[in-house]
Short mmCIF file of C-alpha atoms in Angstrom, two decimals:
data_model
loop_
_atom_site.label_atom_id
_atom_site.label_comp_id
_atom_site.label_asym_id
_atom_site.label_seq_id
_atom_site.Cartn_x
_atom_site.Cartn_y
_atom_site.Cartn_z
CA UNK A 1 8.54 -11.68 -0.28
CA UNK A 2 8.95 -8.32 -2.11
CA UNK A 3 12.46 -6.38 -0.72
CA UNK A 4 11.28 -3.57 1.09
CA UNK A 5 11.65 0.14 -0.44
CA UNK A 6 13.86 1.11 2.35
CA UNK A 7 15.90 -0.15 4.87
CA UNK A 8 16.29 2.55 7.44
CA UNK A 9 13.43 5.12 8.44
CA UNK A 10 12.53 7.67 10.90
CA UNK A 11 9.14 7.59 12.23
CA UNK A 12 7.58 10.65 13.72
CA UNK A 13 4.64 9.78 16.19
CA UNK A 14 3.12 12.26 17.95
CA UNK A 15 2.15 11.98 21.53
CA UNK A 16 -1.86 12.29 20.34
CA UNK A 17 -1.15 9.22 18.39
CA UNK A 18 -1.04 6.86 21.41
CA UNK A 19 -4.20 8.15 23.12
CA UNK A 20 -6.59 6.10 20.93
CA UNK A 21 -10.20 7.65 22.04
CA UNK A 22 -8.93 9.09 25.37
CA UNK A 23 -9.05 13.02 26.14
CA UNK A 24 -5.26 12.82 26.87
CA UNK A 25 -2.71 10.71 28.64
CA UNK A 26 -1.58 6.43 26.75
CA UNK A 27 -4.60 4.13 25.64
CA UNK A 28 -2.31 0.86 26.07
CA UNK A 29 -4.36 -1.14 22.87
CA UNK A 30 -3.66 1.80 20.83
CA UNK A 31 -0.45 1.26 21.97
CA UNK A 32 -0.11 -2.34 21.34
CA UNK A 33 -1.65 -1.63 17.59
CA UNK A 34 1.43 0.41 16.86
CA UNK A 35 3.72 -1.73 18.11
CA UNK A 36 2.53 -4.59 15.97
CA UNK A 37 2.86 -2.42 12.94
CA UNK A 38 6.44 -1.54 13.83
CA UNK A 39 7.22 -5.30 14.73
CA UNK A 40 5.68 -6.23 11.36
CA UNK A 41 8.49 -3.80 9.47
CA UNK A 42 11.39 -4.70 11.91
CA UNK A 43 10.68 -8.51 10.73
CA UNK A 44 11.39 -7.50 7.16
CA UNK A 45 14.62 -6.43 7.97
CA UNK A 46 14.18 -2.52 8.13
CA UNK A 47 15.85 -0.49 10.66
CA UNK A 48 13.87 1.54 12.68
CA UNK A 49 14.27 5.09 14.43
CA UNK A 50 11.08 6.92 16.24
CA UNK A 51 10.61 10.46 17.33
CA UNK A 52 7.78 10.76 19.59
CA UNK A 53 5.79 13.56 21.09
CA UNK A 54 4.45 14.86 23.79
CA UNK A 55 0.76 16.38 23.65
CA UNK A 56 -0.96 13.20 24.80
CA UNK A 57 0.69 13.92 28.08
CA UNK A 58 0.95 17.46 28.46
CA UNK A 59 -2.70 18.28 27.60
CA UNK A 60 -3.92 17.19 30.79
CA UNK A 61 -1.49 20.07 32.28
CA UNK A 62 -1.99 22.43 29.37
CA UNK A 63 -4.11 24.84 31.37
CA UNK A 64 -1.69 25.05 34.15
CA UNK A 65 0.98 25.53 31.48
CA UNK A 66 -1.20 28.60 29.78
CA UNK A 67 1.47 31.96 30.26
CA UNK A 68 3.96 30.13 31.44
CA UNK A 69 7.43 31.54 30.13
CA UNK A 70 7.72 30.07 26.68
CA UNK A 71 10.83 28.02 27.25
CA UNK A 72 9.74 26.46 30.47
CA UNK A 73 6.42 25.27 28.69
CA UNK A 74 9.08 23.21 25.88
CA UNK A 75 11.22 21.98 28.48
CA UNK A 76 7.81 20.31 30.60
CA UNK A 77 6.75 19.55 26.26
CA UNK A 78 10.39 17.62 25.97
CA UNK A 79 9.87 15.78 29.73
CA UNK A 80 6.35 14.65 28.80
CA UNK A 81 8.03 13.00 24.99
CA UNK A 82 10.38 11.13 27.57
CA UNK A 83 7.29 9.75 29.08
CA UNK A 84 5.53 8.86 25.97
CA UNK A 85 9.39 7.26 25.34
CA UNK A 86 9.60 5.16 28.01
CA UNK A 87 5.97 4.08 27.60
CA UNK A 88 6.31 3.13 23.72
CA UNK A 89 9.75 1.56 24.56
CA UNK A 90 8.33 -0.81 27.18
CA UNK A 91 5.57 -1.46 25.12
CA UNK A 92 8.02 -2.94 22.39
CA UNK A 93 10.46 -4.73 24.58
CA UNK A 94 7.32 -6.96 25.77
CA UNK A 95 5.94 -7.13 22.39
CA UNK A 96 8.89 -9.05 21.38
CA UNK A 97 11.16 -6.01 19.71
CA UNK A 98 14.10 -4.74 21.43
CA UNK A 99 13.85 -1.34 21.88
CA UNK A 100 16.61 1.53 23.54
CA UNK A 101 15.17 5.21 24.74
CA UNK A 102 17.95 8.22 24.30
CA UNK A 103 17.05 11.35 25.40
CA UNK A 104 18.32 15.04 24.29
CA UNK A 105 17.76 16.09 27.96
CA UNK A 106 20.29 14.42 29.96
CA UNK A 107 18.08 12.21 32.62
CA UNK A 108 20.78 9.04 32.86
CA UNK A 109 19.22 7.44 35.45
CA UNK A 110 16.47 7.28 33.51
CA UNK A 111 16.97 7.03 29.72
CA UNK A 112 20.06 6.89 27.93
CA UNK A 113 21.56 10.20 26.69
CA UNK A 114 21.16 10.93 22.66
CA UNK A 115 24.46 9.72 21.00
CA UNK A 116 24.64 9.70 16.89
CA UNK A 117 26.62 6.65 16.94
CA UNK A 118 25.14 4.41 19.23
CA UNK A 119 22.27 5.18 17.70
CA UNK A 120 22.90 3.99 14.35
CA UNK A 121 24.85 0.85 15.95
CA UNK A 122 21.46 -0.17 17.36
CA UNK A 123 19.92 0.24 14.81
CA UNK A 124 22.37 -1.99 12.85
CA UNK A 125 22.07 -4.55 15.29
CA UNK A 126 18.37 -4.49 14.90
CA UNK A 127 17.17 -2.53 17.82
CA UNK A 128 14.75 0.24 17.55
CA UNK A 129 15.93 3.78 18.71
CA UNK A 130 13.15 6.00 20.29
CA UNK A 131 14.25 9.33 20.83
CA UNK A 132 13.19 11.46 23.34
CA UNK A 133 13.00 15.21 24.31
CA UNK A 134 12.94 16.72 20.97
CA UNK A 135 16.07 18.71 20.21
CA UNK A 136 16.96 19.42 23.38
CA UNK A 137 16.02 22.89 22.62
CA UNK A 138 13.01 25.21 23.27
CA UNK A 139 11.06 26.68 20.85
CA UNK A 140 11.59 23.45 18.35
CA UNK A 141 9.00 21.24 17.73
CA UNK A 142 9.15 16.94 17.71
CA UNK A 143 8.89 17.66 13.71
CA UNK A 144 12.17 19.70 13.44
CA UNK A 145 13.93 16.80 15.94
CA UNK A 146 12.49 14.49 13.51
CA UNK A 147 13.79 15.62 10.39
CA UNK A 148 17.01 16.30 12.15
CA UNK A 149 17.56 13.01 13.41
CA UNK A 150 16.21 11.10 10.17
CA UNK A 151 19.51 13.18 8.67
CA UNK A 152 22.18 12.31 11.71
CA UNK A 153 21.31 8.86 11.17
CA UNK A 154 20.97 8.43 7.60
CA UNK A 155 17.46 7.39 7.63
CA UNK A 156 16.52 6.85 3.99
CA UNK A 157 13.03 8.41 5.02
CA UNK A 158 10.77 10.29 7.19
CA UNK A 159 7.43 9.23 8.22
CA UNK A 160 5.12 11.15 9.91
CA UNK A 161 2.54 8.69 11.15
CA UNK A 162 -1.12 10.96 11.73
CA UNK A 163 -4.68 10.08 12.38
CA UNK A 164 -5.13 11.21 8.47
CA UNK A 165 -4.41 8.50 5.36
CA UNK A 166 -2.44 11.23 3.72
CA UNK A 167 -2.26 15.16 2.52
CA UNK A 168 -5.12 16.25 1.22
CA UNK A 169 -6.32 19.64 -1.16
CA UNK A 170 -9.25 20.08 1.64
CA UNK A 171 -9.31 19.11 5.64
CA UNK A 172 -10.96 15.53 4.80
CA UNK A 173 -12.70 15.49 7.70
CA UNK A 174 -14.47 19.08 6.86
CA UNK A 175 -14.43 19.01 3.19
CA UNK A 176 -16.24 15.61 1.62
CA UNK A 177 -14.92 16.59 -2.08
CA UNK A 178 -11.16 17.08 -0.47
CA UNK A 179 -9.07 14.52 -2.81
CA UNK A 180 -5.20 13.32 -1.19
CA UNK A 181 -1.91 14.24 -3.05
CA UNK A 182 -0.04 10.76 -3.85
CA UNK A 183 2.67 13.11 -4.45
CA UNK A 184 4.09 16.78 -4.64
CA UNK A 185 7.14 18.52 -4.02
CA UNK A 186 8.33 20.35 -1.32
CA UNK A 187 8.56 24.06 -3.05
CA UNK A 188 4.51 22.83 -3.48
CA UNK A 189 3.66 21.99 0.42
CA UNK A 190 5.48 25.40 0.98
CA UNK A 191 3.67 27.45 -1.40
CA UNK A 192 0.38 25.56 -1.03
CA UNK A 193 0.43 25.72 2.69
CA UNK A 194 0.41 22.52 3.57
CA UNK A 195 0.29 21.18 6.76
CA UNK A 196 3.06 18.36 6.01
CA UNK A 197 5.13 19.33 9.03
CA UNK A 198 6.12 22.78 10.35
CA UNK A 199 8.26 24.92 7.98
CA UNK A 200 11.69 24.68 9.92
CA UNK A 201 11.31 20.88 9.92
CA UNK A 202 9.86 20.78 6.15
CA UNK A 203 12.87 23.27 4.84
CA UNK A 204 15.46 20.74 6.59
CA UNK A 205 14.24 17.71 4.94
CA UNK A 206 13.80 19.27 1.76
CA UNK A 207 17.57 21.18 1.91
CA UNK A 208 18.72 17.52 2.89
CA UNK A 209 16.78 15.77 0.26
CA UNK A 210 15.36 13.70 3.07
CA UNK A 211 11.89 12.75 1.84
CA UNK A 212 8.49 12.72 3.98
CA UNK A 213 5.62 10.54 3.57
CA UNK A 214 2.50 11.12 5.57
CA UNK A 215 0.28 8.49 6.66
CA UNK A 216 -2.28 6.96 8.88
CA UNK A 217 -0.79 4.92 11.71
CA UNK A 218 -4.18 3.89 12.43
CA UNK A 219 -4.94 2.42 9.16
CA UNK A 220 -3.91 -1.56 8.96
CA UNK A 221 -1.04 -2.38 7.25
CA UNK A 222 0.00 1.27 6.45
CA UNK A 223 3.30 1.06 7.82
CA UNK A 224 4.02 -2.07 5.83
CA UNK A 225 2.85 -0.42 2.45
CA UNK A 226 4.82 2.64 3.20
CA UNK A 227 7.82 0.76 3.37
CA UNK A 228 7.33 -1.33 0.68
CA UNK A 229 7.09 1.45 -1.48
CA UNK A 230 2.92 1.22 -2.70
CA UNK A 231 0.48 4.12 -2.96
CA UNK A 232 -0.19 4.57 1.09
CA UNK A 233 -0.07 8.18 2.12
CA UNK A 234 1.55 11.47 0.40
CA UNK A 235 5.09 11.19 -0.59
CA UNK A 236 7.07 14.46 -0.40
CA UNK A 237 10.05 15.05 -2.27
CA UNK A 238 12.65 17.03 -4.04
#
């Protein structure tokens, strides 16, 4: 078997990513599909950190939400990711992983709180970390607590898993003559517009030299390609 491109990642999932076909809230086989994926990496050896969102869960409140005071919209945002947490981390623990939810909101008796270094021991002794509630902070998004995280635990990469194989010159699903990057730089996404991740999250990783691929979580085997280093996805970089 081929040694694996990296060792330790950071993958962003957002909360839409676990609905499958559902209007909002956790489609358990879309569930199960990304769990297998993970599994499939964690078998090879590579460590494995996971920021989730929250939409899935907090769309089916959104119009309630709609003028709420900005920060106490986040702060329901950052409890619905500890849903999505708890979900995904139950999920993996019967799927045969080993799995360990810490949360930037402090909610002990019901997820660990986040701390750097037990993070990266679990993830040393296999374990994948899933952390919940975003920065901790309003007015962040799960994209800036990604990139954040992927740098306080020395993830080697980010990878922001999305219903799309990719970055692409065109919306894809708009544009039929839209062709996907393989690669480009970050000054490129910035000055291109393109929606890699949101600016405070792109400028972090690309300060940090902490590269981003995007990919399709949905697709079969992207994961493992990603990791192995192959043409899956758009690789941003430095």
């Amino acid at each position: 078997m081929s040694t694996p491109a990296y060792s330790r990642v950071l993958l962003k999932l957002s909360g839409e990513a676990l609905m499958g076909d559902d209007a909002f809230g956790i489609n358990r086989a879309t569930v199960e599909k990304i769990v297998a994926q993970v599994k499939e990496v964690a078998e090879m050896g590579v460590q494995i950190a996971i920021v989730i969102g929250g939409g899935n869960i907090f769309r089916g409140v959104s119009q309630g939400a709609a003028g709420m005071d900005r920060a106490n919209a986040d702060y329901m945002g950052m409890l619905a990711t500890v849903i999505n947490a708890i979900a995904l981390g139950d999920a993996m623990n019967r799927g045969g992983l080993i799995a360990r939810v810490q949360s930037a909101l402090s909610i002990e008796p019901v997820v660990e709180p986040y701390i750097r270094g037990k993070a990266i021991r679990y993830l040393e002794e296999g374990k994948v970390v899933i952390f919940a509630a975003g920065t901790g902070n309003p007015f962040f998004t799960t994209d800036t607590a990604a990139a954040l995280r992927g740098r306080e635990v020395e993830a080697q990469i980010v990878l922001k898993a999305t219903k799309v194989d990719g970055v692409y010159t065109a919306d894809p699903m708009k544009d039929k003559t839209a062709t996907r990057y393989h690669k480009i730089t970050f000054d490129e996404a910035f000055v291109k517009n393109l929606k890699v991740m949101d600016a405070t999250a792109l400028a972090l990783c690309r300060d940090q030299k902490l590269p981003i691929n995007v990919f399709s979580i949905f697709k079969e085997g992207g994961l493992k390609r990603v990791i192995m280093g192959e043409d899956e996805g758009t690789l941003v970089h430095n």
